[in-house]
Amino acid sequence: MSAAAAAAAESVAAVAAREVSKAFGGVQALRSAPFAAAAGEVHALVGENGAGKSTLIKLLGGRLPPDSGAILLGGTPVRLSGTADAARHGIGTVFQELTLLPWMTVAENLLIGREPRRALGPIRRGAMAPRAEAVLAGLGITHIDPRALASEISLAERQIVEIARVIIRRPHILLLDEPTSSLVEREVAWLFARIRDLSAAGTAVVFTSHRWNEITSIADRITIFRNGAEVGTFDAIDEDEAITLMTGRRVEALYPPLPPVPADAPAVLEVANASLDGGSELGFSLAAGEILGIGGLAGQGHRELFLGLFGAPPLPRARVTVGGARTTIARPADAIHAGLGIALVPEDRKGEGLLLPLSVRDNLTLPILGRLSRLGVIRGAAERRMSREIIARLGIRTPGPAQPVGALSGGNQQKVLLGRWLLADSRILLFYDVTRGVDVATKHEIYELMMRLAGEGRAILFYSSDTEELAHLCHRVLVLRGGRIATELRPPDLAAEAIVAAAMRDADAG
Amino acid sequence: MPADPTSRPAAHRRRPRAAHILGQNSGLILAAAILLLSIIVFAGMFAVQQGRLPGDFEITSTVNNTMPLALAAIGQTIVVLTRGIDLSVGGVIDLTNALAAIFLAGSILHMIVVSLLIVLAGAAAGLINGLLVGLGRLQPIVVTLATLSIFQGLAIRVLPQPGGAVPAGYTSFLVNTNRPTALVFLALAALGWMGLRRSRLGVNLFAIGNDPQAAIALGVKAVRTRIVAYTIAGALYAVAGIFLAANATAGDATTGDGYTLTSIVAVVLGGVSLFGGRGSAVGAICGAFITTMIVNILFFAHIDPLYQSFYEGLFLVIAVVFGGLIGRLVRSGR
Ligand SMILES: Nc1ncnc2c1ncn2[C@@H]1O[C@H](COP(=O)(O)OP(=O)(O)OP(=O)(O)O)[C@@H](O)[C@H]1O
Ligand SMILES: [Mg+2]
């Protein structure tokens, strides 16, 4: 944006940033970046992992103060002292790293700060759940139990509660940092309907996502960030051009070709009598070199299946055969050491995978410390070499291997989690939404990596909240419905529409 | 497509309300169960040895002996809820106990004023902890370990030798020796707790303990909330110190030392999570009574008082292990 154009945009904008900079230690997250979003507009913010999107949103949302530059509301500079202050200015934010309080109920989380109260002030605790139920129902959400603890519901459900908490306050400025990262298509459609409602009522919406189809379907304008700087704002731009601007280079066609599964490939993982919901049972087998997709609507037991195969907690009564031998997987250590090694890359990197205060290196080498040590002493040189290699191979953007993982951008944290299991050299990989929050270029690298891993004869069980990925990256897709396999799709029938149709068949009837 | 795009096809099986209540209060329920069990065991041993059930006298003395611990445990609970820990309990009780033994005298009005001032002194001690932890961003365990020694030192300055006196009228008002009237104060504390649970401050305390970063992102003033938590805790320790003086009708500048440890024991037995964000004052009160009952049981089992702390520790370990197991069962039974 030219300076004059920036000034013009700023003066009419509901919310704007004027040349804001922000550094974390040695990392310059934002360099005098301009940004402006008008009332009634859906403004998408896109860029690679670590480009500074979340940092900008934290500045606009009052979570962090800028080092220099200013935040403007309706053309007037303001100093936001915190998120509560921002809320008083009509700003509501859904942060990338979710902020639900795990040991409080869905209702307490949803209504925090606006609990139903008696005349003299005390909160009516008994009225919380019914009120939450009504509020959620008003937004079209009936499947989330307001009495459950936040830690008891799935990540997608948590994301929905988080979004609901912000939009019921009807903010004038709504900041959404990757709100769709673990949502499936129907939930995304739900969110977009809510966004359209709000923007029609004059709310300025800032939205970030790494899924281009979402950007094109919801955004009125698109601002691209690279390396903490704004590189352009567009009313419309095609994907290739946008990616070139985001990455500074050309990235080729999105989905790489699948390596064929050899006809005689042995089954490395066989599952029978697995019950995901205590009722109906399912079974399947996964061959070496195969990528088997698991599709279906949210909450159909994918998570239970993936966690179960990793023993966290185990699937009751399931018969699991690994590399031809019956195996009992009662805990993650059993899975890691089972015959060929089973690795799980989970969705909730904050809660289930990473040790945020520890360094990138420590997080990477955690499962292979046994191999890395001699007589109980870790061989530092080998550890450093291996972690440097994997950082380079996955393009993890970090000042160095000693950086705490908690200080990396969301997408880069996800890469650390993935890198850990590549180092561990497991032969059976359970990839649960591994591209969650990962930028386009890195997604492409992960896709290629998956193909390479499959080509080497590793078996991959793959779940993605992005149905397109399932359709393009899998040899077969099993669609789950009500804890059973509803359909198995293979080429040429394997397409995103077919997966969605199979997943919803009796959702429409019922 | 149906109007609700997120609805699940399969009937969304909700857990019954009772299951939520049980699961979310398993710590408290366990504490109540252990308390009941310990009361039964005690009553049984008492009946066997004395030929009758424990009567007014035994109940009253148990209640009166537990009061200081129960109050200290409630204070500790408030701090622990914020992911903190308060080791200065013993020092604050020493100090306020000494002050009570020296200054409680004269007219009723005078005694009321002195009592309030002592509670304020306790609050001030807590405020110091809170400022160091909240503003100074220091580790609670280090801060309160340091202030523990400081308050203990001050207590010795105030009352170098055990002594002083508490007027009999004051004692019989707080800890009537014939009837367990002190339970009224515990009921008041429980009421206060219910009020706290329903206030902004209460929500903030729990939010910080659940996830400090998330709480700040939600607009909770974390520093202020921590300071208030330590301050309220300090005031409660002061009340404990006063009760202790009333019970003994005199003061001793070292009599509170043991409460640092026992308040933490009571909190853990009461199902309050040391990781913060989960627990209740009612649980802490149960925990305090369990601790007293254990001492009573050991007494009737003719166990040398020298081994008392051994058994207390043993019961604590058993309770914690047991509590962990039950928690896991409740979760996996979902
Ligand atoms: N608290 C922090 N401490 C240190 N560095 C940080 C911190 N927060 C962000 N950074 C760094 O600032 C840069 C920008 O991060 P930011 O989270 O804004 O990226 P992003 O565009 O949101 O990426 P993603 O798409 O992965 O979420 C990154 O290099 C990140 O490592
Ligand atoms: Mg981000």
Tab-separated table of C-alpha atoms in Angstrom, chain A residues 63 83-84 95 99 101-105 108 112-113 115 117 121-123 125 133 140-149 152 157 160 165 186-187 190 277 297-300 350 482 504 506-508, chain B residues 1-10 12-17 20 23-24 194-195 197-200 203-204 206-221 276-278 331 334:
chain	number	residue	atom	x	y	z
A	63	ARG	CA	-3.395	-8.731	23.938
A	83	THR	CA	-8.333	-7.650	26.081
A	84	ALA	CA	-10.909	-6.376	28.572
A	95	PHE	CA	-6.994	-16.262	19.381
A	99	THR	CA	-8.240	-19.921	25.600
A	101	LEU	CA	-10.370	-22.950	30.739
A	102	PRO	CA	-10.022	-26.739	30.901
A	103	TRP	CA	-11.519	-27.437	34.341
A	104	MET	CA	-14.469	-25.173	33.948
A	105	THR	CA	-17.657	-26.181	32.206
A	108	GLU	CA	-18.803	-21.200	32.512
A	112	ILE	CA	-17.424	-15.815	31.442
A	113	GLY	CA	-17.739	-12.141	32.251
A	115	GLU	CA	-22.858	-14.688	33.847
A	117	ARG	CA	-26.777	-12.678	38.055
A	121	GLY	CA	-24.966	-9.306	42.117
A	122	PRO	CA	-24.220	-12.960	42.873
A	123	ILE	CA	-23.918	-15.253	39.881
A	125	ARG	CA	-24.728	-20.804	39.009
A	133	GLU	CA	-27.787	-24.120	26.197
A	140	GLY	CA	-27.545	-23.288	15.830
A	141	ILE	CA	-25.350	-25.454	18.062
A	142	THR	CA	-27.146	-28.284	19.806
A	143	HIS	CA	-24.521	-31.000	20.027
A	144	ILE	CA	-22.292	-29.527	22.728
A	145	ASP	CA	-23.208	-30.291	26.333
A	146	PRO	CA	-22.939	-27.068	28.370
A	147	ARG	CA	-22.406	-29.094	31.548
A	148	ALA	CA	-19.312	-30.880	30.239
A	149	LEU	CA	-15.872	-29.617	31.180
A	152	GLU	CA	-13.919	-33.216	27.924
A	157	GLU	CA	-16.076	-28.387	19.704
A	160	ILE	CA	-16.806	-23.660	18.243
A	165	ARG	CA	-18.189	-16.934	23.225
A	186	ARG	CA	-20.123	-28.224	7.799
A	187	GLU	CA	-18.748	-26.392	10.804
A	190	TRP	CA	-21.804	-22.661	10.106
A	277	ASP	CA	-18.577	-45.382	21.156
A	297	LEU	CA	-18.287	-35.523	10.170
A	298	ALA	CA	-16.798	-34.239	13.394
A	299	GLY	CA	-17.429	-36.341	16.463
A	300	GLN	CA	-17.844	-39.675	14.722
A	350	LYS	CA	-0.592	-27.385	22.990
A	482	GLY	CA	-22.000	-43.389	14.156
A	504	MET	CA	-23.904	-36.864	5.668
A	506	ASP	CA	-28.258	-40.141	7.172
A	507	ALA	CA	-27.532	-36.794	8.755
A	508	ASP	CA	-30.001	-35.390	6.247
B	1	MET	CA	-28.772	-29.469	4.392
B	2	PRO	CA	-30.445	-29.125	7.787
B	3	ALA	CA	-30.540	-25.760	9.471
B	4	ASP	CA	-27.953	-26.733	12.008
B	5	PRO	CA	-24.809	-27.556	10.112
B	6	THR	CA	-22.932	-28.804	13.122
B	7	SER	CA	-25.494	-31.233	14.444
B	8	ARG	CA	-24.435	-34.811	14.557
B	9	PRO	CA	-26.471	-37.473	12.883
B	10	ALA	CA	-26.177	-39.993	15.681
B	12	HIS	CA	-25.685	-36.903	20.664
B	13	ARG	CA	-25.375	-38.945	23.737
B	14	ARG	CA	-25.122	-36.565	26.658
B	15	ARG	CA	-23.954	-37.779	29.970
B	16	PRO	CA	-26.650	-37.486	32.598
B	17	ARG	CA	-26.445	-34.480	34.872
B	20	HIS	CA	-21.298	-34.512	35.493
B	23	GLY	CA	-17.247	-36.392	37.946
B	24	GLN	CA	-16.651	-32.716	38.538
B	194	MET	CA	-20.436	-19.766	48.228
B	195	GLY	CA	-20.506	-16.015	47.831
B	197	ARG	CA	-17.868	-18.749	44.016
B	198	ARG	CA	-20.597	-16.477	42.706
B	199	SER	CA	-18.492	-13.359	42.400
B	200	ARG	CA	-16.235	-11.924	39.727
B	203	VAL	CA	-14.398	-16.668	38.685
B	204	ASN	CA	-11.051	-14.941	38.219
B	206	PHE	CA	-10.452	-20.238	39.181
B	207	ALA	CA	-9.631	-18.890	35.721
B	208	ILE	CA	-6.033	-18.085	36.678
B	209	GLY	CA	-5.575	-21.526	38.160
B	210	ASN	CA	-7.010	-23.187	35.069
B	211	ASP	CA	-4.679	-21.505	32.605
B	212	PRO	CA	-2.952	-18.233	33.495
B	213	GLN	CA	-2.237	-17.252	29.892
B	214	ALA	CA	-5.775	-17.975	28.754
B	215	ALA	CA	-7.166	-16.081	31.728
B	216	ILE	CA	-5.170	-12.997	30.786
B	217	ALA	CA	-6.333	-13.343	27.189
B	218	LEU	CA	-9.875	-13.410	28.558
B	219	GLY	CA	-9.316	-10.087	30.251
B	220	VAL	CA	-8.737	-11.329	33.806
B	221	LYS	CA	-6.524	-8.997	35.810
B	276	GLY	CA	-4.640	-24.944	40.602
B	277	GLY	CA	-8.101	-24.288	39.263
B	278	ARG	CA	-9.935	-27.094	41.058
B	331	ARG	CA	-12.775	-40.252	33.778
B	334	ARG	CA	-17.226	-41.789	30.722
